[in-house]
Short mmCIF file of C-alpha atoms in Angstrom, two decimals:
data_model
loop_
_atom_site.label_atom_id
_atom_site.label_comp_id
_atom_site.label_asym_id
_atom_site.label_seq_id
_atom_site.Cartn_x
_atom_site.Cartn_y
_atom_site.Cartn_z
CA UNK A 1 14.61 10.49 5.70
CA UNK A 2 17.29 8.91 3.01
CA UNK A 3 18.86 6.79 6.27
CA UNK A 4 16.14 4.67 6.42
CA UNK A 5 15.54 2.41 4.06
CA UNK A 6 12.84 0.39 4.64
CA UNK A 7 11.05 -2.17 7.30
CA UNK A 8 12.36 -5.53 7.48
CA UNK A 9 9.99 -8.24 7.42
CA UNK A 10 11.44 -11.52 8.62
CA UNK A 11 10.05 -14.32 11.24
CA UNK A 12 12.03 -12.61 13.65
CA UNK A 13 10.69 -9.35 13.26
CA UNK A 14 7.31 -9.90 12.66
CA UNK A 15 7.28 -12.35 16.78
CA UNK A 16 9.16 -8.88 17.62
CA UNK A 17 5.59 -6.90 16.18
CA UNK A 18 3.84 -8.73 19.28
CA UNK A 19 6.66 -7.38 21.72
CA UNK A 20 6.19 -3.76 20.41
CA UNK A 21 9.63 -3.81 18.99
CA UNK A 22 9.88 -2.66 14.99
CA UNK A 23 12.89 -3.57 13.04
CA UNK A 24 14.58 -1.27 9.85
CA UNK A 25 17.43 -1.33 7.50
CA UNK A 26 19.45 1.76 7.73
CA UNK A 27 22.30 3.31 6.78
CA UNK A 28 25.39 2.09 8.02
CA UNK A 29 26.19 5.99 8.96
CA UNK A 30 23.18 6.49 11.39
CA UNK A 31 23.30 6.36 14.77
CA UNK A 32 20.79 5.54 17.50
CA UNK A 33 20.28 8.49 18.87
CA UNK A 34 19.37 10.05 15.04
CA UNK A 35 16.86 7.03 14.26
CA UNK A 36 15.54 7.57 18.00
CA UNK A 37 15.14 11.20 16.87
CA UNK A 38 13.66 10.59 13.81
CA UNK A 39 11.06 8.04 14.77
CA UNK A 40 9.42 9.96 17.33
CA UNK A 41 9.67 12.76 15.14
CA UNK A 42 8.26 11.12 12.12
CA UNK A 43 5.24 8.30 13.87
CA UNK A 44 4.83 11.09 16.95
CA UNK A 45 5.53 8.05 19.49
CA UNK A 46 8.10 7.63 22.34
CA UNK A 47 10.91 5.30 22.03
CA UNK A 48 12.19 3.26 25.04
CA UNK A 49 15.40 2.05 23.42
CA UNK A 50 17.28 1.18 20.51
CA UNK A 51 19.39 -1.83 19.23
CA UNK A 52 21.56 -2.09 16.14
CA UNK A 53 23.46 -4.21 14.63
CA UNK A 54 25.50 -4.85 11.66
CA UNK A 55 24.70 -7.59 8.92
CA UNK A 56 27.19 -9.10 6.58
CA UNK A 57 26.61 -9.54 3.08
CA UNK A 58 26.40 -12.91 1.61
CA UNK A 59 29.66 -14.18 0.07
CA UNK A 60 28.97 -15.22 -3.71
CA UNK A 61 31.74 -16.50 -6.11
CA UNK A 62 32.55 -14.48 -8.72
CA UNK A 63 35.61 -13.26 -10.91
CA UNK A 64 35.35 -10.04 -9.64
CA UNK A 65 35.69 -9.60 -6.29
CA UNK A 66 33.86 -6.38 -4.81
CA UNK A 67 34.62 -4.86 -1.54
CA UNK A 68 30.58 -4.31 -0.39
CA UNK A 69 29.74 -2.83 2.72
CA UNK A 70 27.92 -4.35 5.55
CA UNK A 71 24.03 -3.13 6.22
CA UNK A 72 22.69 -2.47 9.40
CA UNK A 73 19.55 -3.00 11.02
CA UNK A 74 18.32 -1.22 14.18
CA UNK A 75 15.24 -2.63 16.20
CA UNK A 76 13.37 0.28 18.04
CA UNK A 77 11.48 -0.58 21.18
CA UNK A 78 8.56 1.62 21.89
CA UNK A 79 7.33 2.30 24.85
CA UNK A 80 3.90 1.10 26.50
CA UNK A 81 0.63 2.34 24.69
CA UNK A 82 2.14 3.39 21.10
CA UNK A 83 2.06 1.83 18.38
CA UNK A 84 3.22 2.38 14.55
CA UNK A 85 0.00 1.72 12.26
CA UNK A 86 2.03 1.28 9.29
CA UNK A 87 3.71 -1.82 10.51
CA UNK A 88 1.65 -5.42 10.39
CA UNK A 89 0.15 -6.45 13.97
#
């Protein structure tokens, strides 16, 4: 899938591992229900809920100023006995 572009590995995120919740950057076009779709498609697990949010870009000084778009990160909460083996315990 081209939406999703990758885990994010933070502090946050990796306290989150313990709660069963798994965070990603995505595109800003993708909704939950799509990533919902897709990750129970893709790991073959059942997902209790989704949050997203958006993340500003940092603000740098420079003589060209760029309109950027925002990312967005979702966290996906799975639900009780799965588990994604590709994401650090």
């Amino acid at each position: 899938m081209e939406k999703s572009k990758n885990q994010l590995i933070t502090e946050k995120s990796i306290r989150l591992l313990q709660q069963n919740q798994y965070t990603f950057h995505v595109d800003s076009k993708l909704t939950k229900t799509e990533m919902k779709n897709w990750i129970e498609a893709f790991f073959a697990v059942k997902v209790k809920g989704i949050n997203s949010s958006r993340v500003a870009n940092k603000k740098r000084r420079s003589k060209l100023s760029l309109n950027s778009t925002s990312r967005k990160k979702m966290i996906a909460r799975l639900r009780d006995n799965y588990i994604i083996p590709l994401f650090i315990n």
